[in-house]
Coordinates of C-alpha atoms in Angstrom, one line a residue:
M1 CA 3.5 -3.8 22.1
T2 CA 4.5 -7.3 21.2
G3 CA 8.2 -7.4 22.0
I4 CA 8.9 -9.1 18.7
R5 CA 11.7 -7.9 16.5
L6 CA 13.8 -9.0 13.5
T7 CA 16.9 -10.9 14.3
A8 CA 19.7 -8.3 13.7
P9 CA 22.9 -7.0 15.3
A10 CA 22.7 -4.3 17.9
P11 CA 22.8 -0.7 16.5
G12 CA 26.4 0.5 16.0
W13 CA 25.6 4.2 15.4
A14 CA 22.7 6.6 16.1
I15 CA 21.2 9.9 14.9
D16 CA 19.0 12.1 17.0
A17 CA 16.1 14.0 15.5
D18 CA 12.6 15.3 16.2
V19 CA 11.0 13.2 13.5
V20 CA 12.1 10.3 11.2
V21 CA 10.3 9.7 8.0
V22 CA 10.7 6.3 6.4
G23 CA 10.1 6.4 2.7
S24 CA 10.8 8.9 -0.1
G25 CA 7.7 8.9 -2.2
V26 CA 5.1 11.7 -2.4
A27 CA 3.9 10.9 1.2
G28 CA 7.2 10.7 2.8
L29 CA 8.9 13.7 1.2
T30 CA 5.9 15.9 1.6
T31 CA 5.8 15.1 5.3
A32 CA 9.5 15.7 5.7
L33 CA 9.4 19.0 3.9
R34 CA 6.5 20.3 6.0
C35 CA 8.1 19.2 9.3
A36 CA 11.4 20.7 8.3
A37 CA 9.7 24.0 7.3
A38 CA 8.2 24.1 10.8
G39 CA 11.7 23.9 12.3
L40 CA 11.8 20.3 13.3
A41 CA 15.0 18.3 13.0
T42 CA 13.9 15.8 10.3
V43 CA 15.6 12.7 9.0
V44 CA 14.5 10.9 5.8
V45 CA 15.3 7.2 5.6
T46 CA 14.8 5.4 2.3
K47 CA 15.4 1.9 1.1
A48 CA 17.1 2.8 -2.2
R49 CA 17.9 6.2 -3.6
L50 CA 15.6 9.2 -2.9
D51 CA 13.8 8.9 -6.2
D52 CA 13.5 5.1 -6.4
G53 CA 10.2 4.6 -4.6
S54 CA 6.8 3.7 -6.1
T55 CA 5.8 7.4 -6.8
R56 CA 8.1 7.7 -9.8
W57 CA 6.4 4.7 -11.4
A58 CA 2.9 6.4 -11.3
Q59 CA 1.9 7.1 -14.9
G60 CA -1.7 8.2 -15.0
G61 CA -1.7 11.2 -12.7
I62 CA -3.2 12.7 -9.6
A63 CA -7.0 13.1 -9.2
A64 CA -8.5 16.4 -7.9
A65 CA -11.6 18.5 -8.6
L66 CA -9.6 21.1 -10.6
G67 CA -11.7 21.3 -13.8
E68 CA -14.5 23.6 -14.7
G69 CA -17.8 22.2 -13.5
D70 CA -16.2 19.5 -11.3
T71 CA -16.7 19.6 -7.5
P72 CA -15.3 17.8 -4.5
E73 CA -18.8 16.3 -4.0
Q74 CA -18.6 14.6 -7.4
H75 CA -15.1 13.3 -6.7
L76 CA -16.4 12.0 -3.4
A77 CA -19.3 10.2 -5.0
D78 CA -17.0 8.5 -7.5
T79 CA -14.7 7.4 -4.7
L80 CA -17.5 6.0 -2.6
V81 CA -18.8 4.0 -5.5
A82 CA -15.4 2.5 -6.3
G83 CA -14.8 1.7 -2.6
A84 CA -17.8 -0.7 -2.6
G85 CA -19.3 0.4 0.7
L86 CA -16.2 0.3 2.8
C87 CA -14.8 3.9 2.4
D88 CA -14.8 6.0 5.5
E89 CA -16.8 9.0 4.2
A90 CA -15.1 11.5 6.6
A91 CA -11.7 10.4 5.2
V92 CA -12.9 10.7 1.6
R93 CA -14.4 14.1 2.3
T94 CA -11.1 15.2 3.7
L95 CA -9.3 13.9 0.7
V96 CA -11.5 15.6 -2.0
T97 CA -12.0 18.9 -0.2
E98 CA -8.3 19.5 0.8
G99 CA -7.0 17.8 -2.4
P100 CA -7.2 20.7 -4.9
D101 CA -5.2 23.1 -2.7
A102 CA -2.7 20.4 -1.9
V103 CA -2.1 19.9 -5.6
R104 CA -1.6 23.7 -6.0
R105 CA 1.0 23.6 -3.2
L106 CA 2.7 20.8 -4.9
I107 CA 2.9 23.0 -8.0
E108 CA 4.4 25.8 -5.8
T109 CA 7.0 23.3 -4.7
G110 CA 8.1 22.9 -8.3
A111 CA 6.1 20.2 -9.9
H112 CA 5.2 20.9 -13.6
F113 CA 1.9 19.5 -14.9
D114 CA 0.8 19.4 -18.5
T115 CA -1.3 22.4 -19.6
T116 CA -3.7 23.2 -22.3
D117 CA -3.2 25.9 -25.0
T118 CA -4.8 28.4 -22.6
G119 CA -2.5 27.6 -19.8
D120 CA -4.9 25.6 -17.6
I121 CA -3.9 22.2 -16.1
A122 CA -4.7 19.5 -18.7
L123 CA -7.1 16.9 -17.3
T124 CA -8.0 13.4 -18.4
R125 CA -10.3 10.6 -17.3
E126 CA -9.6 7.2 -15.8
G127 CA -11.7 4.3 -14.6
G128 CA -14.5 5.1 -12.2
H129 CA -14.3 8.9 -12.8
H130 CA -17.3 10.6 -14.4
R131 CA -15.4 13.7 -15.1
R132 CA -11.9 14.7 -16.4
R133 CA -10.1 15.3 -13.2
I134 CA -6.7 13.6 -13.6
A135 CA -3.8 16.0 -13.8
H136 CA -0.7 14.6 -15.5
A137 CA 2.9 15.5 -16.3
G138 CA 5.1 14.5 -19.2
G139 CA 2.2 12.8 -20.8
D140 CA 2.4 9.6 -18.8
A141 CA 5.3 10.4 -16.4
T142 CA 3.4 12.1 -13.6
G143 CA 5.0 10.2 -10.8
A144 CA 8.5 10.9 -12.1
E145 CA 7.8 14.6 -12.3
I146 CA 6.4 14.7 -8.7
S147 CA 9.3 12.7 -7.5
R148 CA 11.8 15.0 -9.2
A149 CA 10.2 18.1 -7.7
L150 CA 10.1 16.8 -4.2
V151 CA 13.6 15.3 -4.3
E152 CA 14.9 18.6 -5.5
A153 CA 13.1 20.5 -2.7
V154 CA 14.5 18.1 -0.1
R155 CA 18.0 18.6 -1.4
S156 CA 17.6 22.3 -1.6
A157 CA 16.4 22.3 2.0
A158 CA 19.5 20.2 3.0
L159 CA 17.4 17.7 4.9
H160 CA 19.4 14.9 6.6
T161 CA 18.8 11.8 4.4
V162 CA 19.9 8.2 4.8
E163 CA 19.7 6.3 1.5
N164 CA 20.0 2.6 0.9
A165 CA 18.6 1.8 4.3
L166 CA 16.1 -0.9 5.2
V167 CA 14.1 -0.1 8.3
L168 CA 14.0 -2.9 10.8
D169 CA 12.0 -2.3 13.9
L170 CA 10.4 0.4 16.1
L171 CA 12.0 1.7 19.3
T172 CA 9.9 2.9 22.2
D173 CA 10.4 4.7 25.5
A174 CA 9.6 3.4 29.0
E175 CA 5.9 4.4 28.5
G176 CA 5.5 2.5 25.3
R177 CA 5.6 5.6 23.1
T178 CA 7.5 5.7 19.8
A179 CA 11.2 6.7 20.2
G180 CA 12.7 6.0 16.8
V181 CA 13.6 3.1 14.5
T182 CA 16.5 0.7 13.9
L183 CA 17.7 0.3 10.3
H184 CA 20.4 -1.3 8.2
V185 CA 22.3 0.8 5.7
M186 CA 23.6 -1.1 2.7
G187 CA 26.7 -0.1 0.9
E188 CA 29.0 2.9 1.3
G189 CA 28.2 6.2 2.9
Q190 CA 28.3 8.2 6.1
H191 CA 26.6 5.2 8.0
D192 CA 26.9 1.5 7.4
G193 CA 25.4 -1.6 9.0
V194 CA 22.7 -1.5 11.6
G195 CA 22.1 1.8 13.4
A196 CA 19.2 3.8 14.9
V197 CA 17.5 7.1 14.5
H198 CA 16.1 8.3 17.8
A199 CA 13.0 10.5 17.4
P200 CA 9.7 10.9 19.3
A201 CA 7.8 10.8 16.0
V202 CA 8.1 8.1 13.3
V203 CA 6.3 8.4 10.0
L204 CA 6.1 5.2 7.9
A205 CA 5.7 6.0 4.2
T206 CA 7.2 2.8 2.9
G207 CA 4.9 2.1 0.1
G208 CA 3.2 -1.2 -0.8
M209 CA 3.8 -4.9 -0.7
G210 CA 3.3 -6.0 -4.3
Q211 CA 6.3 -8.2 -4.2
V212 CA 4.3 -10.8 -2.3
F213 CA 3.0 -11.8 -5.8
S214 CA 5.0 -13.2 -8.7
A215 CA 4.0 -10.4 -11.1
T216 CA 3.4 -6.8 -10.0
T217 CA 3.8 -3.2 -11.1
N218 CA 5.6 -2.4 -7.8
P219 CA 9.4 -1.9 -7.7
S220 CA 11.5 -4.6 -6.1
V221 CA 11.7 -2.6 -2.8
S222 CA 8.0 -3.0 -2.2
T223 CA 8.2 -5.9 0.3
G224 CA 5.7 -4.8 3.0
D225 CA 8.4 -3.6 5.4
G226 CA 6.3 -0.9 7.0
V227 CA 3.3 -3.1 7.6
A228 CA 5.5 -5.9 9.0
L229 CA 7.3 -3.4 11.3
A230 CA 4.0 -2.0 12.5
L231 CA 2.6 -5.5 13.3
R232 CA 5.7 -6.4 15.3
A233 CA 5.3 -3.2 17.2
G234 CA 1.7 -4.1 18.1
A235 CA -0.1 -1.7 15.7
E236 CA -3.3 -2.7 14.1
V237 CA -3.6 -3.2 10.3
S238 CA -6.8 -3.4 8.3
D239 CA -8.2 -4.4 4.9
L240 CA -5.1 -6.2 3.7
E241 CA -7.4 -8.6 1.7
F242 CA -8.2 -5.8 -0.7
V243 CA -5.3 -5.9 -3.1
Q244 CA -6.0 -4.1 -6.3
F245 CA -4.8 -5.9 -9.5
H246 CA -4.2 -3.4 -12.3
P247 CA -6.2 -4.7 -15.3
T248 CA -3.8 -3.6 -18.0
V249 CA -0.2 -4.7 -17.4
L250 CA 2.0 -5.5 -20.4
F251 CA 2.0 -9.3 -20.7
L252 CA 5.5 -10.5 -21.1
G253 CA 4.9 -14.3 -20.8
A254 CA 3.5 -16.7 -18.2
D255 CA 6.8 -17.1 -16.6
S256 CA 7.6 -13.4 -16.1
E257 CA 8.3 -12.4 -12.5
G258 CA 8.9 -9.2 -10.6
Q259 CA 8.1 -5.7 -11.7
Q260 CA 6.1 -5.6 -15.0
P261 CA 5.5 -2.6 -17.2
L262 CA 2.2 -0.8 -16.5
V263 CA -0.1 0.3 -19.3
S264 CA -1.8 3.3 -17.6
E265 CA -5.5 3.5 -17.2
A266 CA -5.2 6.9 -18.9
V267 CA -4.7 5.0 -22.2
R268 CA -8.3 3.8 -21.8
G269 CA -9.3 7.2 -20.6
E270 CA -8.2 8.6 -24.0
G271 CA -10.3 6.0 -25.8
A272 CA -8.4 2.7 -26.1
H273 CA -10.5 -0.5 -26.3
L274 CA -10.2 -3.8 -24.6
V275 CA -10.6 -6.6 -27.1
D276 CA -10.1 -10.3 -27.4
A277 CA -8.0 -12.0 -30.1
S278 CA -10.7 -11.6 -32.7
G279 CA -10.9 -7.8 -32.0
T280 CA -14.3 -7.9 -30.2
R281 CA -14.8 -5.4 -27.4
F282 CA -16.0 -7.3 -24.3
M283 CA -16.5 -4.4 -21.8
V284 CA -19.4 -2.9 -23.7
G285 CA -22.6 -3.9 -21.9
Q286 CA -20.9 -5.1 -18.8
H287 CA -20.8 -1.7 -17.1
E288 CA -22.1 1.8 -18.0
L289 CA -18.5 3.1 -18.2
A290 CA -17.3 0.1 -20.4
E291 CA -13.5 0.2 -20.4
L292 CA -13.6 3.0 -17.8
A293 CA -15.4 0.9 -15.1
P294 CA -13.6 0.7 -11.7
R295 CA -10.5 -1.4 -11.8
D296 CA -11.8 -4.4 -10.0
I297 CA -14.6 -4.8 -12.5
V298 CA -12.2 -4.5 -15.5
A299 CA -9.7 -6.9 -13.9
K300 CA -12.5 -9.5 -13.3
A301 CA -13.8 -9.1 -16.9
I302 CA -10.4 -9.6 -18.4
T303 CA -9.8 -12.7 -16.2
R304 CA -13.2 -14.1 -17.2
Q305 CA -12.4 -13.6 -20.9
M306 CA -9.0 -15.3 -20.4
Q307 CA -10.8 -18.3 -18.8
L308 CA -13.4 -18.4 -21.5
H309 CA -10.9 -18.4 -24.3
G310 CA -8.3 -20.4 -22.6
T311 CA -5.7 -17.7 -23.1
E312 CA -3.2 -15.9 -20.8
H313 CA -4.0 -12.4 -21.8
M314 CA -6.3 -10.0 -23.7
Y315 CA -5.5 -7.0 -25.8
L316 CA -5.7 -3.2 -25.5
D317 CA -6.2 -1.6 -28.9
A318 CA -5.2 2.0 -29.3
R319 CA -4.0 1.9 -32.9
H320 CA -6.5 4.6 -33.8
F321 CA -4.5 7.1 -31.6
G322 CA -1.9 7.4 -34.4
A323 CA 1.8 8.0 -34.0
E324 CA 1.6 11.6 -33.0
M325 CA -0.7 11.0 -30.0
W326 CA 1.3 8.0 -28.8
E327 CA 4.6 9.9 -29.0
K328 CA 3.2 13.0 -27.3
R329 CA 0.7 11.7 -24.7
F330 CA 2.2 8.3 -23.8
P331 CA 5.9 8.3 -24.6
T332 CA 6.9 6.2 -21.6
I333 CA 4.4 3.4 -22.4
L334 CA 5.3 3.6 -26.1
A335 CA 9.0 3.1 -25.3
A336 CA 8.3 0.2 -22.8
C337 CA 6.1 -1.6 -25.4
R338 CA 8.7 -1.2 -28.1
A339 CA 11.5 -2.4 -25.8
H340 CA 9.6 -5.7 -25.6
G341 CA 9.0 -6.0 -29.3
I342 CA 5.4 -4.5 -29.4
D343 CA 4.5 -1.4 -31.4
P344 CA 1.1 -0.1 -30.1
I345 CA 0.8 2.2 -33.1
T346 CA 0.4 -0.7 -35.4
E347 CA -0.7 -3.6 -33.2
P348 CA -2.8 -4.2 -30.1
I349 CA -1.0 -4.5 -26.8
P350 CA -1.2 -7.9 -24.9
V351 CA -2.3 -7.2 -21.3
A352 CA -3.2 -9.1 -18.2
P353 CA -3.9 -8.1 -14.6
A354 CA -1.0 -7.9 -12.1
A355 CA -0.8 -6.9 -8.4
H356 CA -0.8 -3.2 -8.2
Y357 CA -1.9 -1.5 -5.0
A358 CA -2.7 -2.4 -1.4
S359 CA -5.9 -0.6 -0.4
G360 CA -5.4 -1.7 3.2
G361 CA -2.5 -1.2 5.5
I362 CA -1.6 0.2 8.9
R363 CA -4.8 1.6 10.4
T364 CA -4.8 5.4 11.0
D365 CA -7.1 8.2 11.9
L366 CA -7.5 11.4 9.9
R367 CA -4.3 12.7 11.3
G368 CA -2.3 9.7 10.2
R369 CA -1.9 8.4 13.8
T370 CA -1.7 4.7 14.3
T371 CA -2.7 2.7 17.4
V372 CA 0.9 3.1 18.7
P373 CA 1.4 6.6 20.1
G374 CA 4.0 8.6 18.1
L375 CA 3.8 6.2 15.1
Y376 CA 2.2 7.6 12.0
A377 CA 1.6 6.0 8.6
C378 CA 0.9 7.7 5.2
G379 CA 0.5 6.6 1.6
E380 CA 0.1 3.1 0.4
V381 CA 1.4 1.6 3.7
A382 CA -1.5 3.2 5.5
C383 CA -5.2 2.4 5.7
T384 CA -6.9 5.8 6.2
G385 CA -10.3 4.5 5.0
V386 CA -10.2 6.5 1.8
H387 CA -10.0 3.5 -0.6
G388 CA -12.4 1.1 1.0
A389 CA -12.5 -2.2 -0.9
N390 CA -11.1 -0.8 -4.1
R391 CA -9.0 2.3 -4.8
L392 CA -10.4 4.8 -7.3
A393 CA -7.8 5.5 -10.1
S394 CA -5.3 8.2 -9.3
N395 CA -6.5 8.8 -5.7
S396 CA -3.3 7.3 -4.3
L397 CA -0.9 10.3 -5.0
L398 CA -3.6 12.6 -3.7
E399 CA -4.0 10.6 -0.5
G400 CA -0.3 10.7 0.1
L401 CA -0.2 14.4 -0.5
V402 CA -3.2 15.4 1.7
F403 CA -2.5 13.1 4.6
A404 CA 1.2 13.9 4.7
E405 CA 0.3 17.5 5.3
R406 CA -2.1 16.5 8.1
I407 CA 0.6 14.3 9.7
A408 CA 3.1 17.1 9.7
A409 CA 0.6 19.5 11.2
D410 CA -0.1 16.9 14.0
I411 CA 3.6 16.3 14.7
V412 CA 4.3 20.0 14.9
E413 CA 1.3 20.5 17.3
D414 CA 2.3 17.6 19.4
R415 CA 5.9 18.6 19.5
S416 CA 4.9 22.1 20.7
R417 CA 3.4 20.4 23.8
T418 CA 6.4 18.2 24.4
T419 CA 9.5 19.6 25.9
E420 CA 11.3 16.6 27.3
A421 CA 12.8 13.8 25.2
P422 CA 11.8 10.3 26.3
A423 CA 14.2 7.8 27.7
L424 CA 15.1 5.3 24.9
V425 CA 14.6 1.6 25.4
T426 CA 13.6 -1.3 23.1
T427 CA 10.2 -2.5 22.2
A428 CA 10.4 -5.1 25.0
T429 CA 10.4 -2.6 27.8
R430 CA 6.7 -2.2 27.8
A431 CA 5.5 -5.0 25.6
A432 CA 1.8 -5.5 26.3
D433 CA -1.1 -7.3 24.7
R434 CA -4.8 -7.9 25.3
E435 CA -6.0 -11.3 26.3
T436 CA -7.6 -13.0 23.3
E437 CA -10.6 -14.4 25.2
R438 CA -13.9 -13.0 23.7
D439 CA -15.0 -11.0 26.8
T440 CA -11.9 -9.4 28.3
D441 CA -9.7 -6.4 27.5
R442 CA -7.1 -7.2 30.3
L443 CA -3.5 -6.5 29.5
A444 CA -0.7 -9.0 29.9
P445 CA 2.9 -7.9 29.7
S446 CA 5.2 -9.7 27.3
P447 CA 8.2 -10.8 29.3
L448 CA 11.0 -11.0 26.8
L449 CA 12.2 -9.5 23.6
A450 CA 11.4 -12.2 21.0
P451 CA 13.3 -12.4 17.8
S452 CA 11.2 -13.2 14.7
P453 CA 12.5 -16.3 12.9
L454 CA 14.3 -15.3 9.8
L455 CA 13.5 -16.9 6.4
A456 CA 16.2 -17.8 4.0
P457 CA 16.3 -15.5 1.0
E458 CA 15.2 -18.2 -1.5
A459 CA 11.8 -18.4 0.4
R460 CA 10.8 -15.2 -1.4
T461 CA 10.1 -17.1 -4.6
A462 CA 8.1 -19.7 -2.7
I463 CA 6.0 -17.0 -1.0
Q464 CA 5.2 -15.3 -4.4
R465 CA 4.2 -18.6 -5.9
I466 CA 1.9 -19.5 -3.0
M467 CA 0.3 -16.1 -3.0
T468 CA -0.2 -15.9 -6.8
Q469 CA -1.8 -19.3 -6.9
G470 CA -3.9 -19.0 -3.8
A471 CA -4.7 -15.4 -3.1
G472 CA -4.4 -13.7 -6.5
V473 CA -7.2 -12.2 -8.7
L474 CA -9.3 -15.4 -8.2
R475 CA -9.7 -16.7 -4.7
S476 CA -11.8 -19.5 -3.0
A477 CA -12.0 -21.2 0.3
A478 CA -9.9 -24.1 -1.0
S479 CA -7.2 -21.9 -2.6
L480 CA -6.9 -19.8 0.6
V481 CA -6.7 -22.8 2.8
T482 CA -3.9 -24.2 0.7
A483 CA -2.1 -20.9 0.7
A484 CA -2.4 -20.6 4.5
D485 CA -1.1 -24.1 5.0
E486 CA 1.9 -23.6 2.8
L487 CA 2.7 -20.2 4.4
E488 CA 2.4 -21.9 7.8
A489 CA 4.9 -24.5 6.7
L490 CA 7.4 -21.9 5.7
H491 CA 6.9 -20.1 9.1
N492 CA 7.3 -23.3 11.1
S493 CA 10.4 -24.4 9.1
A494 CA 12.0 -21.0 9.7
A495 CA 11.2 -21.2 13.4
A496 CA 12.6 -24.7 13.8
D497 CA 15.8 -23.6 12.1
A498 CA 16.1 -20.4 14.1
W499 CA 15.8 -22.2 17.4
A500 CA 18.1 -25.0 16.5
T501 CA 21.8 -25.0 16.8
A502 CA 23.5 -22.9 14.2
G503 CA 23.9 -24.8 11.0
P504 CA 23.7 -24.7 7.2
K505 CA 19.9 -24.3 7.1
R506 CA 19.8 -21.4 9.6
A507 CA 19.1 -18.0 7.8
E508 CA 21.6 -15.3 8.6
P509 CA 20.6 -11.7 9.3
G510 CA 20.8 -9.6 6.1
V511 CA 18.6 -7.6 3.7
E512 CA 17.3 -10.5 1.6
A513 CA 16.4 -12.6 4.7
W514 CA 14.7 -9.6 6.4
E515 CA 12.7 -8.9 3.2
A516 CA 11.6 -12.5 2.9
T517 CA 10.6 -12.5 6.6
N518 CA 8.5 -9.4 6.1
L519 CA 6.9 -10.8 3.0
L520 CA 5.9 -13.9 4.9
L521 CA 4.3 -12.0 7.8
V522 CA 2.2 -9.7 5.5
S523 CA 1.2 -12.6 3.3
R524 CA -0.1 -14.6 6.3
V525 CA -2.2 -11.5 7.4
L526 CA -3.5 -11.1 3.9
V527 CA -4.6 -14.7 3.6
A528 CA -6.0 -14.8 7.1
A529 CA -8.2 -11.8 6.3
A530 CA -9.2 -13.2 2.9
R531 CA -10.3 -16.5 4.4
Q532 CA -12.5 -14.6 6.9
R533 CA -14.2 -12.4 4.4
E534 CA -16.7 -14.8 2.9
E535 CA -18.0 -12.6 0.1
T536 CA -16.9 -10.8 -3.0
R537 CA -16.4 -7.1 -2.6
G538 CA -14.3 -4.6 -4.5
C539 CA -11.0 -6.2 -5.5
H540 CA -11.5 -9.2 -3.2
W541 CA -13.1 -11.8 -5.4
R542 CA -14.2 -15.1 -3.9
E543 CA -15.3 -17.6 -6.6
D544 CA -17.1 -19.6 -4.0
R545 CA -18.8 -16.5 -2.5
P546 CA -19.6 -14.5 -5.6
E547 CA -22.1 -12.1 -4.1
R548 CA -21.6 -9.0 -2.0
D549 CA -23.1 -9.4 1.5
D550 CA -23.6 -5.9 3.1
E551 CA -25.6 -7.2 6.1
T552 CA -22.7 -9.4 7.3
W553 CA -19.6 -8.0 5.7
R554 CA -19.9 -4.2 5.3
R555 CA -17.3 -4.3 8.0
H556 CA -13.5 -3.9 8.3
L557 CA -11.2 -6.7 9.5
V558 CA -8.6 -5.5 11.9
V559 CA -5.6 -7.6 12.6
R560 CA -2.9 -7.5 15.2
L561 CA 0.0 -9.7 16.2
T562 CA 0.3 -11.0 19.8
P563 CA 3.5 -11.6 21.7
D564 CA 3.2 -15.3 21.2
R565 CA 3.0 -14.7 17.4
R566 CA -0.7 -15.3 16.9
L567 CA -2.6 -13.2 14.4
V568 CA -5.9 -12.0 16.0
L569 CA -8.6 -10.8 13.7
S570 CA -11.5 -8.6 14.8
R571 CA -14.4 -7.4 12.8
T572 CA -15.7 -3.8 13.2
E573 CA -19.3 -3.1 14.2
S574 CA -19.9 -1.0 11.1
E575 CA -18.1 0.4 8.1
A576 CA -16.6 3.0 10.4
F577 CA -13.3 2.5 12.2
P578 CA -13.1 2.8 15.9
P579 CA -10.8 5.5 17.3
V580 CA -7.1 4.7 17.2
H581 CA -6.7 5.8 20.8
P582 CA -10.0 5.0 22.7
A583 CA -10.7 7.3 25.7
G584 CA -9.5 5.6 28.8
A585 CA -7.8 2.7 27.1
P586 CA -4.7 1.7 29.1
D587 CA -2.5 0.8 26.2
C588 CA -1.9 1.9 22.6
A589 CA -4.2 -0.4 20.7
A590 CA -7.9 0.0 19.9
A591 CA -10.3 -2.2 21.8
P592 CA -11.5 -5.3 20.0
T593 CA -14.7 -4.5 18.2
T594 CA -16.0 -8.1 18.0
H595 CA -14.9 -11.5 19.2
P596 CA -11.3 -12.0 18.1
T597 CA -10.5 -14.9 15.8
P598 CA -7.0 -16.3 16.4
E599 CA -4.9 -17.7 13.5
E600 CA -2.3 -20.0 14.9
P601 CA 1.3 -19.2 13.8

């Protein structure tokens, strides 16, 4: 434990539960439903409304070996190829073998997928898949349908939900085990202001962190809150340098910021072509799957074409679909394009890459357990090892589904062995950290609860600009050094203001300041990891290191935060992760696997 927390008022109210799930996407709600069905008192905390998370924005679908002739082994092979040598094969095998039945249980929960004339689930293809294995709903509204079904099930089960609540920090007991979370509820409702949910099991399913970049497909709530909380709690995170940029996001202009409309990969799966301004297809000959190559390859190809032609976007041409297919198969995308003055039935769609998905996150094992006992992570916020260096299209919803069920099973099993509730204290009670010298694993207690310096809300825009310019699709040693220095300046300025006498420059606790502070922390980790990984692999593209280096870099970078606010990076000994709770380890974090590399705050 680090003893670091966000600056916030003391909790003014509390709820007691067996488990608190933070997040209301496919991962969070599936976990909550399974825990509640097992008789556990379950509380769901979500940052906006129950159906406002990232899941409802998923267009393409959910990948699983459901079609005739398809097998989990084929799904595994495609996933491993997309992951560029960094997938944990055991995690992928778990995903693909348990996935089909998990989808069937989702259908039993109430989700309605599109079907063929014979009543079978309709399947399509997306990038990196050699077979049609993407189940979809409402044409291109899969996430919305899954969200609808799960939200309805949660409400039918009368689960205790706390909406419009930003999670702040982890609570632990006297032994350093998870004991709940603090949170701030925005607006009217049963609870208001800062409070706490006391529970021996906490599941983080908070989604991604796309808002660290200026343009993203992520909703505005995706500010890396779960990863930041985990870091402050002393948990390990991994692979944050692998941010997937979706190749085909509707281009709305160079100055467009925030959430951008996605043009699903399924459009290419149905036969749309990527072309330049002259109508020439540029993916043919670059990869055996052409437009259906893995996303990192397509995003790089589009970026190269933009550089070559001196333009800000390329085009996706699906005019040959005709009106009927557009209206039936892709009604959501059609409406979004038309809302911005583009008719894909009669003209090509301008597209460019934008930040889409974080392949890395809070490091977990196959049961979703993190390096902090009692703390679980699931969905985009987690790093299970499934995605490696680049997520295979439509594996994300499946990962959330499969590992949510595994987390619930572990919580139920653990709860059955536990009869006494732990004594609640703050994270400072047993704050501990390893020494950072290369040859010791000694523990040193952190003496005081240390507030994290708050950033002013306007720093959010500065962070996004820094990250887009220095750590976007194209990266280099020079761009990453610049980004690190500028992020460092923001951190130091906030620290100076926080420790000075209260004045006009000092940021006040509040949702926007907390979000900006979280964004800065996860951005610093991302840049630190990207600087260390001196190669190009998957969706991490270094212009100055264009080749993949398996001998040196077929490894994971694991990052943790120390009580004195240093980021310590360790490199694993192989592509496999060490256990989250090593046998005989005296604390909750995994032992360093190589010599740690400190990044000064």
